[in-house]
PDB file of C-alpha atoms in Angstrom:
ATOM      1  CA  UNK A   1       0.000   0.000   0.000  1.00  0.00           C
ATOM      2  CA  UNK A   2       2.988   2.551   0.460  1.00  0.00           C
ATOM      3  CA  UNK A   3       4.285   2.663  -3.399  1.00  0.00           C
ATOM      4  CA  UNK A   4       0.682   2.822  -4.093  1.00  0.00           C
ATOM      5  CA  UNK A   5       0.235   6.164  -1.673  1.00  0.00           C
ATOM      6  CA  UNK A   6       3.641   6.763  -3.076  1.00  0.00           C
ATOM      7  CA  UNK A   7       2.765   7.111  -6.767  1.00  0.00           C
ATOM      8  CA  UNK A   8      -0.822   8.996  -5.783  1.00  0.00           C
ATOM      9  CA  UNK A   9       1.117  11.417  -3.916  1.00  0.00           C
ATOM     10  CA  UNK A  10       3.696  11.796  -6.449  1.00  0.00           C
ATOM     11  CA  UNK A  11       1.001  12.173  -9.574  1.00  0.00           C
ATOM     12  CA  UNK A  12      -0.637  15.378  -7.928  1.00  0.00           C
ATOM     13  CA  UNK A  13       2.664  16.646  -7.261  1.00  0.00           C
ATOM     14  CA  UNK A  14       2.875  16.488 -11.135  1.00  0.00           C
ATOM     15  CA  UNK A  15      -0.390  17.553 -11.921  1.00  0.00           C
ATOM     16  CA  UNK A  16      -0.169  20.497  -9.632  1.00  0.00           C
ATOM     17  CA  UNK A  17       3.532  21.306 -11.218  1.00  0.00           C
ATOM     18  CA  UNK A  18       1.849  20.800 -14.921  1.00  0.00           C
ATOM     19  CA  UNK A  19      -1.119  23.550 -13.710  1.00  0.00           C
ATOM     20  CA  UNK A  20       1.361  25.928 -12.204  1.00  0.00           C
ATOM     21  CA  UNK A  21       3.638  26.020 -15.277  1.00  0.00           C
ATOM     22  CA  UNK A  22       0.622  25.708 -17.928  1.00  0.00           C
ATOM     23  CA  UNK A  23       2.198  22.675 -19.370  1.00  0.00           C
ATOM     24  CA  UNK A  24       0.070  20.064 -17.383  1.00  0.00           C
ATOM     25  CA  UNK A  25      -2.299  19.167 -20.861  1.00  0.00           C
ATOM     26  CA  UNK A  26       0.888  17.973 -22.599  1.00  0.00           C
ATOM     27  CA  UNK A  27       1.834  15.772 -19.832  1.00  0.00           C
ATOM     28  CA  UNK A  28      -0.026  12.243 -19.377  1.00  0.00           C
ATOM     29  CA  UNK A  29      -0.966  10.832 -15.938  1.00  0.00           C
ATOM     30  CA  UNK A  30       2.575   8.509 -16.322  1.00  0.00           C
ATOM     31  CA  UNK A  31       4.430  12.041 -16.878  1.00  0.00           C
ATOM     32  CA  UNK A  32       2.910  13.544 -14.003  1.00  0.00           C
ATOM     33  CA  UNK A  33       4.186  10.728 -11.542  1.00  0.00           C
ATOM     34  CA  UNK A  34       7.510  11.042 -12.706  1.00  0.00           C
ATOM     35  CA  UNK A  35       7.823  14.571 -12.788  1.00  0.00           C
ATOM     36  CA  UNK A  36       6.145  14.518  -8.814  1.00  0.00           C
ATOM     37  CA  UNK A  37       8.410  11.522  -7.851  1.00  0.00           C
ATOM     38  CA  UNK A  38      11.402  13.194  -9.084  1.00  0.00           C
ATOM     39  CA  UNK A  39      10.870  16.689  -8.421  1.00  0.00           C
ATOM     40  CA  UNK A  40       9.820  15.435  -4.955  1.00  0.00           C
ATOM     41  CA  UNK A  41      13.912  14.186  -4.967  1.00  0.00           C
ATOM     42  CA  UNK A  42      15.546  17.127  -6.394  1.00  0.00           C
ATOM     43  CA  UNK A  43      13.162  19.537  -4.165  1.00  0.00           C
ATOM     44  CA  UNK A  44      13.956  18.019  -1.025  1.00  0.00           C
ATOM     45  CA  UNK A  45      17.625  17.668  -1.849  1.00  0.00           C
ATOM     46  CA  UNK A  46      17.806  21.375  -2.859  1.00  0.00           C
ATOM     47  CA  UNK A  47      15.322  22.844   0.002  1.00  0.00           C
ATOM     48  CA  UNK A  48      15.300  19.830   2.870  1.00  0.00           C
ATOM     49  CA  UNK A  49      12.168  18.562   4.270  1.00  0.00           C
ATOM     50  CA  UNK A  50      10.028  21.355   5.594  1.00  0.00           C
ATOM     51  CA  UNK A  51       6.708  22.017   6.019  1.00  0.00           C
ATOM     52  CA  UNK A  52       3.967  19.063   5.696  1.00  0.00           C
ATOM     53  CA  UNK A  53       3.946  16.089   4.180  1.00  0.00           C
ATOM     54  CA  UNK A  54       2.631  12.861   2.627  1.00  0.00           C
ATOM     55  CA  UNK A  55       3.649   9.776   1.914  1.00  0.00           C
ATOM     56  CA  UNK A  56       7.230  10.648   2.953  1.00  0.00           C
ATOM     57  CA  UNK A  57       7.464  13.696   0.594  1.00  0.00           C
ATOM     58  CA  UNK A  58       7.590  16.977   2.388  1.00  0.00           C
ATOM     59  CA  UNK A  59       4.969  18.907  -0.208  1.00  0.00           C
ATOM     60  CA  UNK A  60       6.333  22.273  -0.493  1.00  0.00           C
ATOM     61  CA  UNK A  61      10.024  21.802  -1.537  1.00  0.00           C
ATOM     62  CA  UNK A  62       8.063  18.605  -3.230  1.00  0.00           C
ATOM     63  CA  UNK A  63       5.927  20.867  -5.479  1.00  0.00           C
ATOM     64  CA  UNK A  64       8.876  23.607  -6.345  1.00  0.00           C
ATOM     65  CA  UNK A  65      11.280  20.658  -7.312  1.00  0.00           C
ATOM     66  CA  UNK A  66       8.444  19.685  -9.397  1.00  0.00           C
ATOM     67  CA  UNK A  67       8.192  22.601 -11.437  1.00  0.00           C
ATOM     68  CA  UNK A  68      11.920  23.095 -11.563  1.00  0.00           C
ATOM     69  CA  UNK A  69      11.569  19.802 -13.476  1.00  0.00           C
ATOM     70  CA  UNK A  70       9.016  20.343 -15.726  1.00  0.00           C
ATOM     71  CA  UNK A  71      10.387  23.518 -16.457  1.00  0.00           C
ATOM     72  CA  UNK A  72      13.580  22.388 -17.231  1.00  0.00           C
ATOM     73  CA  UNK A  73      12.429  18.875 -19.317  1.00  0.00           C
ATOM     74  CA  UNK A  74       9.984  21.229 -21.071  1.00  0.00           C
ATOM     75  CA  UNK A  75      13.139  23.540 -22.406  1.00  0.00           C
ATOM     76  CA  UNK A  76      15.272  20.969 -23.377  1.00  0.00           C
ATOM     77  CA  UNK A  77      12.655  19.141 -25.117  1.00  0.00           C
ATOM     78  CA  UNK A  78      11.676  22.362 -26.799  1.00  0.00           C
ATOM     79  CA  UNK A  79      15.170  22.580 -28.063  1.00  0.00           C
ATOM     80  CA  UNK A  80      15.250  19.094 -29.475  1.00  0.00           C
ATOM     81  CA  UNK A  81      12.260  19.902 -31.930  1.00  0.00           C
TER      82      UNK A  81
END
């Protein structure tokens, strides 16, 4: 049940990331997981673990290390076209 809470948690990272930076309709529900479950890393390592959480990801730094990604995916892939 924990990966499971895991990946929810992790998709509305993403989705909330995709809304923020108006590229959430170009990213599928397998997109938005990632980009949670990895901004959820790279916000934490960058900002540490403050403020609530879920499912073992502290939501604020979570949700900024989110959009850093998609941000940052969303350039490079723009350059690749």
């Amino acid at each position: 049940m924990g990966i499971i809470w895991t990946l929810i948690v992790g998709g509305i990272i993403g989705l909330i990331a995709g809304a923020l930076t108006k590229k959430g309709g170009s990213m599928g529900w397998i997109a938005n997981i990632v980009a949670g479950l990895v901004g959820a890393y790279v916000g934490q390592a960058l900002l540490g673990t403050w403020g609530p959480s879920l499912a073992g990801m502290a939501l604020i730094p979570s949700i900024i290390g989110a959009v850093l990604v998609v941000i940052i995916t969303s350039f490079v892939l723009s350059k690749l076209n």
